[in-house]
Short mmCIF file of C-alpha atoms and ligand atoms in Angstrom, two decimals:
data_model
loop_
_atom_site.label_atom_id
_atom_site.label_comp_id
_atom_site.label_asym_id
_atom_site.label_seq_id
_atom_site.Cartn_x
_atom_site.Cartn_y
_atom_site.Cartn_z
CA MET A 22 19.93 25.16 -43.35
CA LYS A 23 20.61 24.31 -39.74
CA PRO A 24 17.60 23.98 -37.49
CA ARG A 25 17.32 26.91 -35.16
CA ILE A 26 17.20 25.80 -31.59
CA SER A 27 15.84 28.16 -29.04
CA THR A 28 16.85 27.42 -25.49
CA ASP A 29 13.88 29.51 -24.30
CA ASN A 30 11.47 26.77 -25.29
CA PRO A 31 12.15 23.67 -23.16
CA ASP A 32 10.75 21.41 -25.89
CA GLN A 33 13.48 22.59 -28.30
CA ARG A 34 16.43 22.25 -25.96
CA MET A 35 19.07 19.84 -27.06
CA PRO A 36 19.01 16.81 -24.76
CA LYS A 37 22.13 16.46 -22.67
CA THR A 38 23.17 13.00 -21.55
CA ASN A 39 23.51 14.17 -17.95
CA ASP A 40 20.27 16.17 -17.98
CA ARG A 41 18.13 13.68 -16.11
CA ARG A 42 15.59 14.41 -13.48
CA PRO A 43 16.62 12.84 -10.19
CA ALA A 44 15.03 9.43 -9.64
CA THR A 45 12.43 9.43 -6.90
CA ALA A 46 12.11 6.69 -4.31
CA GLN A 47 8.56 7.85 -3.59
CA PRO A 48 6.45 7.54 -6.75
CA SER A 49 2.71 8.06 -6.21
CA THR A 50 1.97 4.40 -6.98
CA ARG A 51 4.00 1.20 -6.81
CA ILE A 52 3.17 -2.25 -8.16
CA GLY A 53 4.15 -5.55 -6.57
CA TYR A 54 4.05 -9.12 -7.81
CA GLY A 55 4.15 -12.32 -5.77
CA PHE A 56 4.25 -16.01 -6.65
CA ASP A 57 4.10 -19.06 -4.42
CA SER A 58 3.49 -22.79 -4.64
CA HIS A 59 3.04 -25.58 -2.11
CA GLU A 60 2.55 -29.32 -2.33
CA PHE A 61 -0.61 -31.02 -1.10
CA ARG A 62 0.00 -33.46 1.76
CA PRO A 63 -2.54 -35.68 3.51
CA GLY A 64 -3.51 -35.19 7.13
CA ILE A 65 -2.89 -31.45 7.52
CA PRO A 66 -5.42 -28.59 7.44
CA LEU A 67 -5.84 -26.63 4.20
CA LYS A 68 -5.40 -22.88 4.75
CA ILE A 69 -5.99 -20.49 1.86
CA GLY A 70 -6.28 -16.74 2.33
CA GLY A 71 -6.39 -17.11 6.10
CA ILE A 72 -9.41 -19.43 5.90
CA THR A 73 -9.40 -23.16 6.76
CA LEU A 74 -11.13 -25.12 3.98
CA GLN A 75 -12.56 -28.61 4.35
CA HIS A 76 -10.36 -30.96 2.32
CA ASP A 77 -8.61 -34.30 2.80
CA LYS A 78 -5.20 -32.68 2.20
CA GLY A 79 -3.47 -29.50 3.23
CA LEU A 80 -0.46 -27.57 1.93
CA GLY A 81 2.90 -28.57 3.34
CA GLY A 82 6.09 -26.57 3.59
CA HIS A 83 6.74 -23.17 5.11
CA SER A 84 4.54 -22.31 8.13
CA ASP A 85 0.85 -23.22 7.64
CA GLY A 86 1.37 -23.43 3.85
CA ASP A 87 -1.06 -20.61 3.06
CA VAL A 88 -0.04 -20.19 -0.57
CA LEU A 89 -2.27 -17.14 -1.13
CA LEU A 90 -1.13 -15.17 1.92
CA HIS A 91 2.50 -15.96 1.05
CA ALA A 92 2.09 -14.62 -2.50
CA ILE A 93 0.31 -11.48 -1.21
CA THR A 94 3.08 -10.99 1.36
CA ASP A 95 5.74 -11.20 -1.35
CA ALA A 96 3.78 -8.84 -3.61
CA LEU A 97 3.62 -6.26 -0.77
CA LEU A 98 7.32 -6.65 0.01
CA GLY A 99 8.26 -6.52 -3.68
CA ALA A 100 6.27 -3.33 -4.20
CA ILE A 101 8.48 -1.50 -1.67
CA ALA A 102 11.66 -3.34 -2.75
CA ALA A 103 11.97 -5.00 0.67
CA PRO A 104 13.56 -8.43 1.25
CA ASP A 105 11.19 -11.30 0.36
CA ILE A 106 9.23 -13.59 2.68
CA GLY A 107 11.95 -16.26 2.67
CA ALA A 108 14.56 -13.72 3.77
CA LEU A 109 12.40 -12.23 6.53
CA PHE A 110 10.97 -15.53 7.77
CA PRO A 111 13.44 -18.29 6.76
CA PRO A 112 11.76 -21.70 6.33
CA SER A 113 14.86 -23.18 8.02
CA ASP A 114 13.98 -21.34 11.26
CA PRO A 115 11.93 -23.74 13.46
CA LYS A 116 10.12 -20.66 14.83
CA TRP A 117 8.03 -20.50 11.65
CA LYS A 118 7.10 -24.19 11.47
CA GLY A 119 3.30 -24.33 11.40
CA ALA A 120 3.12 -20.56 12.00
CA ASP A 121 0.00 -18.60 11.08
CA SER A 122 0.85 -16.85 7.80
CA VAL A 123 -1.19 -13.82 8.91
CA ILE A 124 1.96 -12.89 10.91
CA PHE A 125 3.95 -12.58 7.65
CA LEU A 126 1.27 -10.57 5.89
CA ARG A 127 0.92 -8.17 8.85
CA GLU A 128 4.68 -7.56 8.92
CA ALA A 129 4.74 -6.89 5.17
CA LEU A 130 1.76 -4.52 5.48
CA ALA A 131 3.41 -2.69 8.39
CA ARG A 132 6.50 -2.19 6.21
CA VAL A 133 4.29 -0.85 3.42
CA HIS A 134 2.72 1.65 5.84
CA ASP A 135 6.16 2.57 7.25
CA SER A 136 7.23 3.35 3.68
CA GLY A 137 4.37 5.83 3.36
CA TYR A 138 2.03 3.71 1.21
CA GLY A 139 -1.35 2.04 1.49
CA VAL A 140 -2.90 -0.78 -0.53
CA ALA A 141 -5.10 0.35 -3.43
CA ASN A 142 -6.14 -3.08 -4.68
CA VAL A 143 -4.93 -6.64 -5.03
CA ASP A 144 -5.63 -9.27 -7.67
CA ALA A 145 -4.88 -12.97 -7.26
CA SER A 146 -5.04 -16.11 -9.37
CA LEU A 147 -5.08 -19.45 -7.59
CA ILE A 148 -4.26 -22.57 -9.55
CA LEU A 149 -5.27 -25.86 -7.98
CA ALA A 150 -7.12 -29.02 -8.99
CA ALA A 151 -9.17 -29.26 -5.78
CA PRO A 152 -11.05 -28.23 -3.73
CA LYS A 153 -13.29 -25.88 -5.69
CA ILE A 154 -12.59 -22.31 -4.56
CA GLY A 155 -15.78 -20.78 -6.00
CA PRO A 156 -18.01 -21.54 -2.99
CA HIS A 157 -15.37 -20.06 -0.62
CA ALA A 158 -14.23 -17.12 -2.76
CA ALA A 159 -16.40 -14.51 -1.02
CA VAL A 160 -15.20 -15.56 2.45
CA ILE A 161 -11.55 -15.57 1.33
CA ARG A 162 -11.89 -12.15 -0.33
CA THR A 163 -13.53 -10.72 2.79
CA ARG A 164 -10.77 -12.10 5.04
CA VAL A 165 -7.96 -10.86 2.77
CA ALA A 166 -9.63 -7.43 2.53
CA GLU A 167 -9.89 -7.30 6.33
CA LEU A 168 -6.21 -8.21 6.71
CA LEU A 169 -5.13 -5.57 4.18
CA GLY A 170 -7.52 -2.89 5.47
CA VAL A 171 -9.27 -2.46 2.10
CA HIS A 172 -12.83 -2.92 0.83
CA SER A 173 -13.56 -6.46 -0.36
CA GLY A 174 -14.33 -4.90 -3.75
CA CYS A 175 -10.59 -4.17 -3.96
CA VAL A 176 -9.63 -7.86 -3.69
CA GLY A 177 -9.83 -9.88 -6.92
CA LEU A 178 -9.67 -13.68 -6.72
CA LYS A 179 -9.80 -16.09 -9.62
CA ALA A 180 -9.39 -19.84 -9.28
CA LYS A 181 -8.18 -22.03 -12.14
CA THR A 182 -7.56 -25.73 -12.50
CA PRO A 183 -4.08 -26.62 -13.78
CA GLU A 184 -5.24 -27.80 -17.22
CA GLY A 185 -2.45 -29.54 -19.08
CA LEU A 186 0.15 -28.67 -16.46
CA ASN A 187 0.27 -32.01 -14.65
CA LEU A 188 0.32 -30.09 -11.35
CA ASP A 189 -2.60 -31.69 -9.50
CA ALA A 190 -0.44 -32.23 -6.39
CA ALA A 191 0.32 -28.53 -5.96
CA ALA A 192 -1.42 -25.24 -5.28
CA ILE A 193 -0.04 -22.12 -6.96
CA ALA A 194 -0.79 -18.44 -6.37
CA HIS A 195 0.05 -15.41 -8.49
CA VAL A 196 -0.69 -11.98 -7.00
CA VAL A 197 -0.33 -8.39 -8.09
CA VAL A 198 -0.84 -5.51 -5.70
CA LEU A 199 -1.04 -1.78 -6.30
CA LEU A 200 0.11 0.62 -3.60
CA GLN A 201 -0.66 4.30 -3.48
CA LYS A 202 1.08 6.97 -1.48
CA ALA A 203 -0.69 7.47 1.83
CA ARG A 204 -1.98 10.95 2.64
CA GLN A 205 -0.70 10.55 6.17
CA LYS A 206 2.04 8.26 7.34
CA ARG A 207 0.56 5.49 9.46
CA ARG A 208 2.18 4.31 12.62
CA ARG A 209 2.70 0.67 13.43
CA THR A 210 0.16 -0.65 15.86
CA LYS A 211 1.01 -3.17 18.53
CA SER A 212 -2.03 -5.31 17.66
CA ARG A 213 0.20 -7.94 16.09
ZN1 LIG B 307 4.64 -20.36 0.67
#
Protein backbone atom coordinates (compact mmCIF):
# COMPACT_ATOMS: atom_id res chain seq x y z
CA MET A 1 0.00 0.00 0.00
CA LYS A 2 1.36 3.36 -1.02
CA PRO A 3 1.58 5.98 1.70
CA ARG A 4 -1.05 8.62 1.25
CA ILE A 5 0.46 12.03 1.07
CA SER A 6 -1.72 14.99 1.73
CA THR A 7 -0.43 18.26 0.39
CA ASP A 8 -2.72 20.07 2.86
CA ASN A 9 -0.45 19.17 5.74
CA PRO A 10 2.95 20.84 5.23
CA ASP A 11 4.67 18.12 7.28
CA GLN A 12 3.56 15.48 4.75
CA ARG A 13 4.54 17.32 1.60
CA MET A 14 7.12 15.60 -0.51
CA PRO A 15 10.37 17.56 -0.32
CA LYS A 16 11.37 19.13 -3.61
CA THR A 17 15.04 19.72 -4.28
CA ASN A 18 14.38 23.33 -5.24
CA ASP A 19 11.99 23.98 -2.35
CA ARG A 20 14.40 25.87 -0.13
CA ARG A 21 13.69 28.90 1.92
CA PRO A 22 15.76 31.83 0.69
CA ALA A 23 18.99 32.25 2.67
CA THR A 24 18.99 35.32 4.87
CA ALA A 25 21.97 37.63 5.24
CA GLN A 26 20.47 38.97 8.47
CA PRO A 27 20.13 36.13 10.99
CA SER A 28 19.21 37.26 14.51
CA THR A 29 22.63 36.23 15.85
CA ARG A 30 26.05 35.77 14.30
CA ILE A 31 29.18 34.21 15.77
CA GLY A 32 32.75 35.28 15.07
CA TYR A 33 36.10 33.71 15.84
CA GLY A 34 39.51 35.38 15.93
CA PHE A 35 43.04 34.11 16.47
CA ASP A 36 46.30 36.01 16.76
CA SER A 37 49.87 35.49 17.92
CA HIS A 38 52.87 37.76 18.42
CA GLU A 39 56.46 37.22 19.46
CA PHE A 40 57.89 38.72 22.64
CA ARG A 41 60.72 41.18 22.03
CA PRO A 42 62.80 43.05 24.60
CA GLY A 43 62.64 46.80 25.01
CA ILE A 44 59.08 47.48 23.83
CA PRO A 45 55.94 48.07 25.91
CA LEU A 46 53.56 45.15 26.47
CA LYS A 47 49.99 46.01 25.44
CA ILE A 48 47.21 43.50 26.05
CA GLY A 49 43.53 44.39 25.74
CA GLY A 50 44.35 48.08 25.42
CA ILE A 51 46.23 48.07 28.73
CA THR A 52 50.01 48.54 29.14
CA LEU A 53 51.38 45.85 31.47
CA GLN A 54 54.68 46.06 33.33
CA HIS A 55 57.02 43.49 31.76
CA ASP A 56 60.58 43.37 30.46
CA LYS A 57 59.35 42.46 26.95
CA GLY A 58 56.56 43.54 24.67
CA LEU A 59 54.89 42.03 21.61
CA GLY A 60 56.46 42.83 18.27
CA GLY A 61 54.92 42.82 14.83
CA HIS A 62 51.84 44.57 13.51
CA SER A 63 51.09 47.96 15.16
CA ASP A 64 51.46 47.92 18.97
CA GLY A 65 51.27 44.09 18.98
CA ASP A 66 48.09 43.96 21.08
CA VAL A 67 47.36 40.28 20.49
CA LEU A 68 44.01 40.37 22.31
CA LEU A 69 42.58 43.41 20.52
CA HIS A 70 43.71 41.95 17.18
CA ALA A 71 41.91 38.65 17.85
CA ILE A 72 38.76 40.50 18.99
CA THR A 73 38.93 42.69 15.87
CA ASP A 74 39.15 39.61 13.64
CA ALA A 75 36.30 37.92 15.52
CA LEU A 76 34.08 40.99 14.95
CA LEU A 77 35.03 41.18 11.26
CA GLY A 78 34.57 37.44 10.81
CA ALA A 79 31.12 37.54 12.37
CA ILE A 80 29.90 39.90 9.62
CA ALA A 81 31.98 38.18 6.90
CA ALA A 82 34.07 41.34 6.38
CA PRO A 83 37.72 41.32 5.24
CA ASP A 84 40.14 40.49 8.08
CA ILE A 85 42.43 42.82 10.03
CA GLY A 86 45.40 42.14 7.74
CA ALA A 87 43.36 43.11 4.67
CA LEU A 88 41.96 46.29 6.23
CA PHE A 89 45.18 47.37 7.94
CA PRO A 90 48.08 45.74 6.03
CA PRO A 91 51.18 45.20 8.22
CA SER A 92 53.24 46.27 5.17
CA ASP A 93 51.71 49.77 5.35
CA PRO A 94 54.08 51.98 7.42
CA LYS A 95 50.99 53.91 8.58
CA TRP A 96 50.18 51.10 11.02
CA LYS A 97 53.67 50.68 12.48
CA GLY A 98 53.33 51.14 16.24
CA ALA A 99 49.66 52.15 15.81
CA ASP A 100 47.22 51.90 18.71
CA SER A 101 45.21 48.73 18.06
CA VAL A 102 42.11 50.43 19.48
CA ILE A 103 41.83 52.04 16.00
CA PHE A 104 41.38 48.58 14.42
CA LEU A 105 38.85 47.45 17.00
CA ARG A 106 36.81 50.65 16.62
CA GLU A 107 36.69 50.25 12.83
CA ALA A 108 35.57 46.62 13.17
CA LEU A 109 32.90 47.59 15.71
CA ALA A 110 31.66 50.41 13.46
CA ARG A 111 31.30 47.87 10.64
CA VAL A 112 29.35 45.58 12.98
CA HIS A 113 26.99 48.45 13.85
CA ASP A 114 26.69 49.43 10.16
CA SER A 115 25.63 45.85 9.46
CA GLY A 116 22.79 46.20 11.96
CA TYR A 117 24.31 44.21 14.84
CA GLY A 118 25.56 44.81 18.36
CA VAL A 119 27.90 42.74 20.53
CA ALA A 120 26.15 40.33 22.91
CA ASN A 121 29.25 38.89 24.57
CA VAL A 122 32.86 38.01 23.94
CA ASP A 123 35.04 35.24 25.34
CA ALA A 124 38.83 35.15 25.08
CA SER A 125 41.64 32.77 25.95
CA LEU A 126 45.14 34.18 26.24
CA ILE A 127 48.08 31.80 26.12
CA LEU A 128 51.38 33.16 27.37
CA ALA A 129 54.13 32.10 29.77
CA ALA A 130 54.51 35.53 31.40
CA PRO A 131 53.51 37.93 32.84
CA LYS A 132 50.67 36.56 34.95
CA ILE A 133 47.38 37.95 33.61
CA GLY A 134 45.30 37.15 36.71
CA PRO A 135 46.14 40.36 38.62
CA HIS A 136 45.30 42.46 35.51
CA ALA A 137 42.29 40.50 34.26
CA ALA A 138 39.66 42.79 35.80
CA VAL A 139 41.26 45.93 34.31
CA ILE A 140 41.59 44.30 30.88
CA ARG A 141 37.99 43.07 30.94
CA THR A 142 36.75 46.52 31.94
CA ARG A 143 38.73 48.19 29.14
CA VAL A 144 37.58 45.68 26.51
CA ALA A 145 33.97 46.04 27.69
CA GLU A 146 34.28 49.83 27.44
CA LEU A 147 35.69 49.58 23.90
CA LEU A 148 32.91 47.21 22.80
CA GLY A 149 30.13 49.10 24.59
CA VAL A 150 29.07 46.08 26.68
CA HIS A 151 28.92 45.30 30.40
CA SER A 152 32.17 43.87 31.78
CA GLY A 153 30.12 40.81 32.76
CA CYS A 154 29.85 40.13 29.01
CA VAL A 155 33.64 39.87 28.55
CA GLY A 156 35.21 36.52 29.46
CA LEU A 157 38.99 36.29 29.81
CA LYS A 158 40.99 33.21 30.65
CA ALA A 159 44.78 33.09 30.74
CA LYS A 160 46.73 29.88 30.23
CA THR A 161 50.41 29.06 30.19
CA PRO A 162 51.56 27.20 27.07
CA GLU A 163 52.16 23.85 28.82
CA GLY A 164 54.00 21.44 26.57
CA LEU A 165 53.79 23.73 23.55
CA ASN A 166 57.32 25.15 23.68
CA LEU A 167 55.84 28.59 22.92
CA ASP A 168 57.27 30.67 25.78
CA ALA A 169 58.46 33.35 23.33
CA ALA A 170 54.96 34.06 22.01
CA ALA A 171 51.58 35.32 23.16
CA ILE A 172 48.48 33.79 21.58
CA ALA A 173 44.84 34.86 21.73
CA HIS A 174 41.70 32.97 20.74
CA VAL A 175 38.41 34.90 20.79
CA VAL A 176 34.79 34.15 20.07
CA VAL A 177 32.18 36.87 19.85
CA LEU A 178 28.41 36.69 19.60
CA LEU A 179 26.53 39.44 17.78
CA GLN A 180 22.82 40.05 18.00
CA LYS A 181 20.65 42.04 15.66
CA ALA A 182 20.34 45.60 16.90
CA ARG A 183 16.85 46.95 17.56
CA GLN A 184 17.85 50.20 15.90
CA LYS A 185 20.58 50.72 13.39
CA ARG A 186 23.38 52.73 14.95
CA ARG A 187 25.14 55.48 13.13
CA ARG A 188 28.89 55.82 13.03
CA THR A 189 30.16 58.44 15.39
CA LYS A 190 33.08 60.68 14.57
CA SER A 191 34.70 60.05 17.97
CA ARG A 192 37.37 57.91 16.36
ZN1 LIG B 1 48.27 40.81 15.75
